[in-house]
Short mmCIF file of C-alpha atoms in Angstrom, two decimals:
data_model
loop_
_atom_site.label_atom_id
_atom_site.label_comp_id
_atom_site.label_asym_id
_atom_site.label_seq_id
_atom_site.Cartn_x
_atom_site.Cartn_y
_atom_site.Cartn_z
CA MET V 23 21.72 -18.36 6.46
CA ARG V 24 21.77 -21.12 9.08
CA THR V 25 24.74 -21.29 11.42
CA ARG V 26 26.99 -23.98 12.86
CA THR V 27 29.64 -24.05 15.57
CA LEU V 28 33.17 -25.17 14.79
CA GLY V 29 33.92 -27.75 17.43
CA THR V 30 33.45 -27.24 21.15
CA THR V 31 35.77 -24.24 21.37
CA GLY V 32 35.44 -22.55 17.98
CA PRO V 33 33.27 -19.72 16.68
CA ARG V 34 29.72 -19.89 15.40
CA THR V 35 29.77 -19.37 11.65
CA SER V 36 27.46 -19.46 8.69
CA ALA V 37 26.65 -23.04 7.64
CA LEU V 38 28.56 -22.39 4.41
CA GLY V 39 31.84 -20.50 4.20
CA LEU V 40 33.50 -18.86 1.21
CA GLY V 41 36.86 -20.22 0.05
CA CYS V 42 38.60 -17.27 -1.60
CA MET V 43 41.74 -18.83 -3.11
CA GLY V 44 40.48 -18.94 -6.69
CA MET V 45 40.00 -15.18 -6.69
CA SER V 46 43.77 -14.77 -6.66
CA ALA V 47 45.55 -17.91 -7.79
CA LEU V 48 45.71 -21.42 -9.21
CA TYR V 49 42.49 -21.44 -11.25
CA GLY V 50 43.49 -19.31 -14.20
CA ASP V 51 42.81 -15.64 -14.81
CA THR V 52 40.99 -13.63 -12.17
CA ASP V 53 38.64 -10.63 -12.19
CA ARG V 54 39.21 -8.22 -9.31
CA ALA V 55 35.94 -6.33 -9.67
CA GLU V 56 33.88 -9.54 -9.86
CA SER V 57 35.79 -10.97 -6.90
CA ILE V 58 34.97 -7.96 -4.73
CA ALA V 59 31.34 -8.09 -5.88
CA THR V 60 31.20 -11.79 -5.02
CA LEU V 61 32.66 -11.20 -1.56
CA HIS V 62 30.09 -8.47 -0.95
CA ALA V 63 27.29 -10.72 -2.20
CA ALA V 64 28.41 -13.47 0.17
CA LEU V 65 28.42 -11.11 3.13
CA ASP V 66 25.01 -9.76 2.12
CA ALA V 67 23.67 -13.34 2.02
CA GLY V 68 24.82 -14.00 5.57
CA VAL V 69 28.07 -15.84 4.84
CA THR V 70 30.39 -14.97 7.72
CA LEU V 71 33.38 -17.29 7.23
CA LEU V 72 35.97 -16.09 4.70
CA ASP V 73 38.83 -18.52 4.14
CA THR V 74 42.18 -17.49 2.71
CA GLY V 75 45.92 -18.15 2.82
CA ASP V 76 48.71 -15.60 3.04
CA PHE V 77 50.37 -17.34 0.08
CA TYR V 78 47.35 -17.16 -2.25
CA GLY V 79 48.70 -14.87 -4.92
CA MET V 80 51.56 -14.00 -2.52
CA GLY V 81 49.37 -11.78 -0.38
CA HIS V 82 46.95 -10.73 -3.13
CA ASN V 83 44.05 -12.68 -1.65
CA GLU V 84 44.38 -11.11 1.78
CA LEU V 85 44.57 -7.63 0.24
CA LEU V 86 41.45 -8.45 -1.78
CA ILE V 87 39.53 -9.54 1.30
CA GLY V 88 40.78 -6.50 3.17
CA GLU V 89 39.41 -4.25 0.44
CA ALA V 90 36.08 -6.07 0.41
CA LEU V 91 35.75 -5.73 4.18
CA ARG V 92 36.62 -2.04 4.14
CA THR V 93 33.96 -1.33 1.51
CA ALA V 94 31.24 -3.59 2.94
CA PRO V 95 28.43 -2.30 5.18
CA ALA V 96 29.56 -2.04 8.79
CA ALA V 97 27.08 -4.67 10.00
CA ALA V 98 28.37 -7.28 7.54
CA ARG V 99 32.00 -6.37 8.22
CA GLU V 100 31.56 -6.81 11.96
CA LYS V 101 30.11 -10.31 11.51
CA ALA V 102 32.83 -11.51 9.13
CA LEU V 103 35.29 -14.11 10.38
CA THR V 104 38.72 -14.54 8.81
CA SER V 105 40.25 -18.00 8.54
CA VAL V 106 43.89 -17.78 7.46
CA LYS V 107 46.42 -20.42 6.47
CA PHE V 108 50.13 -19.66 6.66
CA GLY V 109 53.47 -21.36 6.29
CA ALA V 110 53.80 -22.04 2.56
CA LEU V 111 57.05 -20.73 1.10
CA ARG V 112 56.86 -19.33 -2.43
CA SER V 113 59.31 -18.14 -5.07
CA VAL V 114 58.96 -15.01 -7.18
CA GLU V 115 57.88 -17.27 -10.04
CA GLY V 116 55.19 -18.85 -7.87
CA ALA V 117 56.83 -22.19 -7.07
CA PHE V 118 56.14 -23.84 -3.73
CA ASN V 119 59.29 -24.31 -1.65
CA GLY V 120 58.12 -26.15 1.45
CA TYR V 121 56.57 -25.01 4.72
CA ASP V 122 57.81 -23.13 7.76
CA GLY V 123 56.20 -23.81 11.12
CA ARG V 124 58.90 -22.39 13.39
CA PRO V 125 57.45 -20.24 16.20
CA ALA V 126 59.28 -17.11 15.04
CA ALA V 127 58.00 -17.64 11.50
CA VAL V 128 54.44 -18.16 12.75
CA LYS V 129 54.44 -14.76 14.43
CA ASN V 130 56.09 -13.14 11.42
CA PHE V 131 53.45 -14.53 9.04
CA ALA V 132 50.68 -13.33 11.38
CA ALA V 133 52.03 -9.78 11.50
CA TYR V 134 51.91 -9.48 7.71
CA SER V 135 48.44 -11.04 7.48
CA LEU V 136 46.99 -8.61 10.00
CA GLN V 137 48.38 -5.72 7.98
CA ARG V 138 47.12 -6.98 4.62
CA LEU V 139 43.66 -7.85 5.92
CA GLY V 140 43.36 -4.56 7.78
CA VAL V 141 42.07 -6.24 10.95
CA ASP V 142 43.22 -6.27 14.55
CA HIS V 143 42.86 -10.03 14.92
CA ILE V 144 42.57 -13.22 12.87
CA ASP V 145 39.62 -15.38 13.85
CA ILE V 146 41.12 -18.78 12.97
CA TYR V 147 44.82 -19.28 12.22
CA ARG V 148 46.37 -22.50 10.94
CA ILE V 149 49.48 -23.77 9.20
CA ALA V 150 48.59 -24.86 5.66
CA ARG V 151 50.63 -28.06 5.80
CA LEU V 152 52.53 -29.64 8.64
CA ASP V 153 56.21 -28.67 8.68
CA SER V 154 57.96 -32.04 8.96
CA ASP V 155 61.01 -30.38 10.54
CA VAL V 156 59.09 -28.69 13.36
CA PRO V 157 57.02 -30.58 15.96
CA VAL V 158 53.37 -29.62 15.69
CA GLU V 159 53.45 -28.83 19.40
CA GLU V 160 55.84 -25.93 18.74
CA THR V 161 53.77 -24.51 15.89
CA VAL V 162 50.51 -24.76 17.84
CA GLY V 163 52.22 -23.34 20.90
CA ALA V 164 53.23 -20.26 18.93
CA ILE V 165 49.65 -19.73 17.73
CA ALA V 166 48.49 -20.15 21.33
CA GLU V 167 50.80 -17.28 22.27
CA LEU V 168 49.18 -15.18 19.54
CA VAL V 169 45.79 -16.06 21.04
CA GLU V 170 46.99 -14.97 24.47
CA ALA V 171 48.22 -11.68 22.98
CA GLY V 172 44.84 -11.05 21.32
CA HIS V 173 46.09 -11.27 17.73
CA VAL V 174 44.31 -14.58 17.03
CA ARG V 175 41.00 -15.89 18.40
CA HIS V 176 41.09 -19.61 17.57
CA ILE V 177 43.63 -22.25 16.52
CA GLY V 178 42.95 -24.43 13.50
CA LEU V 179 44.81 -27.15 11.63
CA SER V 180 44.92 -28.16 7.99
CA GLU V 181 45.35 -31.54 6.28
CA VAL V 182 46.74 -33.42 9.28
CA GLY V 183 46.13 -36.99 10.37
CA ALA V 184 44.50 -38.35 13.50
CA GLY V 185 47.78 -38.71 15.42
CA THR V 186 48.76 -35.12 14.76
CA LEU V 187 45.29 -33.96 15.80
CA ARG V 188 45.78 -35.63 19.18
CA ARG V 189 49.23 -34.14 19.69
CA ALA V 190 48.05 -30.65 18.79
CA ALA V 191 44.94 -30.84 20.96
CA ALA V 192 47.11 -31.75 23.94
CA VAL V 193 48.84 -28.35 23.64
CA ALA V 194 45.88 -25.99 23.18
CA PRO V 195 42.19 -26.03 22.18
CA ILE V 196 41.75 -26.65 18.43
CA SER V 197 38.62 -25.20 16.86
CA ASP V 198 38.62 -27.01 13.54
CA LEU V 199 40.48 -29.05 10.98
CA GLN V 200 40.40 -27.79 7.42
CA ILE V 201 40.60 -30.72 5.05
CA GLU V 202 39.31 -31.83 1.68
CA TYR V 203 35.98 -33.62 1.91
CA SER V 204 33.53 -34.29 -0.88
CA LEU V 205 31.59 -37.09 -2.50
CA ILE V 206 34.79 -38.17 -4.26
CA SER V 207 37.25 -37.39 -1.41
CA ARG V 208 36.07 -39.35 1.60
CA GLY V 209 39.34 -40.47 3.16
CA ILE V 210 38.69 -38.59 6.39
CA GLU V 211 35.81 -40.89 7.27
CA ASP V 212 38.08 -43.77 8.32
CA SER V 213 39.99 -42.27 11.26
CA ILE V 214 40.41 -38.49 10.94
CA LEU V 215 36.75 -37.48 11.27
CA PRO V 216 36.05 -39.86 14.18
CA THR V 217 39.14 -38.54 15.99
CA ALA V 218 38.12 -34.93 15.41
CA ARG V 219 34.69 -35.67 16.83
CA GLU V 220 36.18 -37.47 19.83
CA LEU V 221 38.32 -34.39 20.54
CA GLY V 222 35.54 -31.86 19.92
CA ILE V 223 37.20 -30.45 16.81
CA GLY V 224 35.04 -29.19 13.95
CA VAL V 225 35.74 -29.55 10.24
CA THR V 226 35.85 -26.91 7.55
CA ALA V 227 35.59 -28.93 4.36
CA TYR V 228 37.25 -27.56 1.24
CA GLY V 229 37.09 -28.99 -2.26
CA VAL V 230 33.41 -29.86 -1.80
CA LEU V 231 33.00 -29.64 -5.58
CA ALA V 232 36.43 -31.18 -6.19
CA ARG V 233 37.70 -27.93 -7.74
CA GLY V 234 34.77 -27.81 -10.13
CA LEU V 235 35.03 -31.41 -11.25
CA ILE V 236 31.71 -32.44 -9.68
CA SER V 237 30.00 -29.07 -10.09
CA GLY V 238 28.00 -30.23 -13.10
CA HIS V 239 29.57 -27.49 -15.20
CA TRP V 240 32.82 -29.21 -16.22
CA GLN V 241 33.10 -30.14 -19.89
CA ARG V 242 35.17 -33.08 -21.10
CA ASP V 243 36.81 -30.97 -23.81
CA ARG V 244 37.55 -27.93 -21.64
CA THR V 245 40.93 -26.34 -22.30
CA LEU V 246 42.71 -25.09 -19.20
CA ALA V 247 44.93 -22.02 -18.99
CA ALA V 248 48.63 -22.57 -18.35
CA ASN V 249 48.28 -21.07 -14.86
CA ASP V 250 45.41 -23.37 -13.85
CA PHE V 251 46.47 -25.91 -11.20
CA ARG V 252 43.90 -28.41 -12.44
CA GLY V 253 46.00 -29.02 -15.54
CA MET V 254 48.36 -30.97 -13.27
CA SER V 255 45.72 -32.63 -11.11
CA PRO V 256 45.43 -36.40 -11.72
CA ARG V 257 41.65 -36.36 -11.46
CA PHE V 258 41.39 -34.03 -14.46
CA GLN V 259 43.60 -36.13 -16.73
CA GLY V 260 42.69 -38.53 -19.57
CA GLU V 261 40.78 -41.62 -18.54
CA ASN V 262 40.56 -40.40 -14.96
CA LEU V 263 38.57 -37.39 -16.11
CA ASP V 264 36.24 -39.53 -18.22
CA ARG V 265 35.51 -41.91 -15.34
CA ASN V 266 34.99 -39.06 -12.87
CA LEU V 267 32.60 -37.26 -15.19
CA ASP V 268 30.65 -40.50 -15.57
CA LEU V 269 30.06 -40.25 -11.80
CA VAL V 270 28.85 -36.69 -12.28
CA ASP V 271 26.40 -37.83 -14.94
CA ALA V 272 24.96 -40.32 -12.47
CA LEU V 273 24.68 -37.54 -9.89
CA ARG V 274 23.02 -35.32 -12.50
CA THR V 275 20.16 -37.81 -12.86
CA ILE V 276 19.49 -37.72 -9.12
CA SER V 277 19.69 -33.94 -9.04
CA ALA V 278 17.25 -33.59 -11.91
CA GLN V 279 14.72 -35.69 -10.02
CA ARG V 280 14.92 -33.21 -7.14
CA GLY V 281 14.88 -30.18 -9.43
CA VAL V 282 18.24 -28.93 -8.19
CA SER V 283 21.70 -28.58 -9.70
CA VAL V 284 24.53 -31.09 -9.42
CA ALA V 285 26.56 -28.57 -7.42
CA GLN V 286 23.73 -28.08 -4.94
CA THR V 287 23.39 -31.83 -4.45
CA ALA V 288 27.13 -32.25 -3.88
CA ILE V 289 27.30 -29.40 -1.37
CA ALA V 290 24.13 -30.54 0.42
CA TRP V 291 25.67 -34.00 0.77
CA VAL V 292 28.63 -32.53 2.67
CA LEU V 293 26.25 -30.49 4.83
CA SER V 294 24.37 -33.70 5.64
CA ARG V 295 27.45 -35.38 7.09
CA GLY V 296 27.12 -33.58 10.42
CA ASP V 297 26.44 -30.27 12.09
CA ASP V 298 30.13 -30.07 13.01
CA ILE V 299 31.09 -29.71 9.33
CA VAL V 300 31.12 -26.34 7.52
CA PRO V 301 31.63 -26.66 3.75
CA LEU V 302 33.67 -23.98 2.00
CA VAL V 303 32.37 -23.07 -1.44
CA GLY V 304 34.99 -21.71 -3.82
CA ALA V 305 32.75 -19.45 -5.90
CA ARG V 306 34.58 -16.74 -7.85
CA ARG V 307 31.46 -15.24 -9.45
CA ARG V 308 28.12 -14.08 -8.13
CA ASP V 309 26.13 -16.54 -10.22
CA ARG V 310 28.14 -19.50 -8.96
CA LEU V 311 27.83 -18.18 -5.41
CA ALA V 312 24.06 -17.93 -5.69
CA GLU V 313 23.89 -21.51 -6.97
CA ALA V 314 26.09 -22.80 -4.15
CA LEU V 315 24.15 -20.99 -1.44
CA GLY V 316 21.00 -22.69 -2.66
CA ALA V 317 22.38 -25.90 -1.17
CA ALA V 318 21.88 -24.51 2.33
CA ASP V 319 18.12 -24.90 1.90
CA LEU V 320 18.29 -28.37 0.36
CA THR V 321 17.53 -31.25 2.71
CA LEU V 322 18.46 -34.72 1.51
CA ASP V 323 16.28 -37.48 2.91
CA ALA V 324 17.26 -41.11 3.43
CA ASP V 325 16.21 -42.10 -0.09
CA ASP V 326 18.23 -39.25 -1.59
CA LEU V 327 21.31 -40.21 0.38
CA ALA V 328 20.99 -43.87 -0.58
CA ALA V 329 20.67 -42.95 -4.26
CA ILE V 330 23.72 -40.66 -4.05
CA GLU V 331 25.72 -43.39 -2.33
CA ALA V 332 24.81 -45.85 -5.05
CA ALA V 333 25.72 -43.38 -7.78
CA VAL V 334 28.98 -42.21 -6.22
CA PRO V 335 30.16 -44.79 -3.69
CA ALA V 336 33.16 -44.16 -1.45
CA GLY V 337 36.40 -44.78 -3.31
CA ALA V 338 34.83 -44.34 -6.74
CA ALA V 339 37.03 -41.43 -7.83
CA SER V 340 39.81 -42.02 -10.33
CA GLY V 341 43.17 -40.41 -9.63
CA ASP V 342 44.72 -38.80 -6.55
CA ARG V 343 43.44 -35.43 -5.39
CA TYR V 344 46.87 -33.79 -5.84
CA PRO V 345 49.95 -34.45 -7.97
CA LYS V 346 52.46 -36.88 -6.43
CA GLU V 347 54.77 -34.16 -5.06
CA ALA V 348 51.92 -32.35 -3.30
CA MET V 349 50.49 -35.60 -1.91
CA ALA V 350 53.82 -36.13 -0.12
CA ASP V 351 53.19 -32.94 1.88
CA LEU V 352 49.89 -34.21 3.30
CA ASP V 353 50.15 -35.52 6.85
CA SER V 354 46.51 -36.57 6.41
CA GLU V 355 47.54 -39.11 3.75
CA ARG V 356 50.25 -40.84 5.79
#
C-alpha cells in the first residue's frame, strides 16, 4: 500500500483509508463478524487510517474498531491510526439533535472515545460539524489542549468552509479537512481545496463512491431498508436517481475499456486529484474492500481523465448530497 502525508503537520497514512460508519449505522442492517473480518483484512492489506465517529451507532463503531484492534496482529495494530469525529448529539431513538463544540464537551467526548477504542491517544480528532453557537477557535483550542496533554496527536476539521479553515489554522496546526469529494461532489474545488493547500492542510475525502451510488453496483429498482439513510438522500430519489445512474453508465463504458470496475475508476479519480488527498473507502465487506483497494494500483493517464471529465463533468449530479435539514448544518456549503 502506498502512503501519503496529511498536510504539512499531519501523519503519514496509507493512500486509502477505511471509513467505518456503515459497519454500525445509517446503511441498513450490519454484520458484526463480517465487519471485524473486513477491518482485519484492511489492516492486513496495509490500510492504516481507520475513520469513525463517536456517534456512529452511539458508540458501537468505536467499540467495534476497539475489538478489531485488540484481536489484530501486534504489528498491524501498532501501525493503525484512528481518526475520530465528535460533537453530534443523538437521542435514544437515533435522531440527530445538533452539535456541541464547547471546550468542556470536547474533552468529555474524547474521554469516552479513548475508553471505547481501548487506546491511549486518538491520532486525529475533529468535530463532525461546526457548532454555530461556539466559535471554532474555542473548539480547536480545546483539541489543542488535548494534544498538549498527549491524548490527541493531530487536529482535524470536517465539512467547513474556507473562512473557517483560516480561523482554525490561526489557532493551532490543522492536519486535514475531512469533506465529501467525488466525481459527483466537486464543490470543494472552487475555494475550499485551494485554501487548504495554501494553508498546508490535507484532505481526507469521504463519499468517494457517493454512498454506493457511483460504485457500479447500484440497481435502479433497489429497495432500501427503513434504517438506510439513503432512502432520504435526494440523489437516490426518482428522476435524480435515474439521471445519476445514467452518469454511472457512461463511467462504466470507460472502466470497461480499461478492464477495471466502475468503483475502481471513481476511487482512482479521487486519488489522481493530488497527493495531499486520502480517499476513505466505506467498504463493509471483504469483497468490496478488495475491489476498492484495487484502485490504489490504477493510474489514470491524461486520456482517461479527459474521458472521465466528459462523461461526468463537474456539476452533473442531480440532487443535493444531503436532505435539506442536514445541508443547513454544513459550513462548507455556506
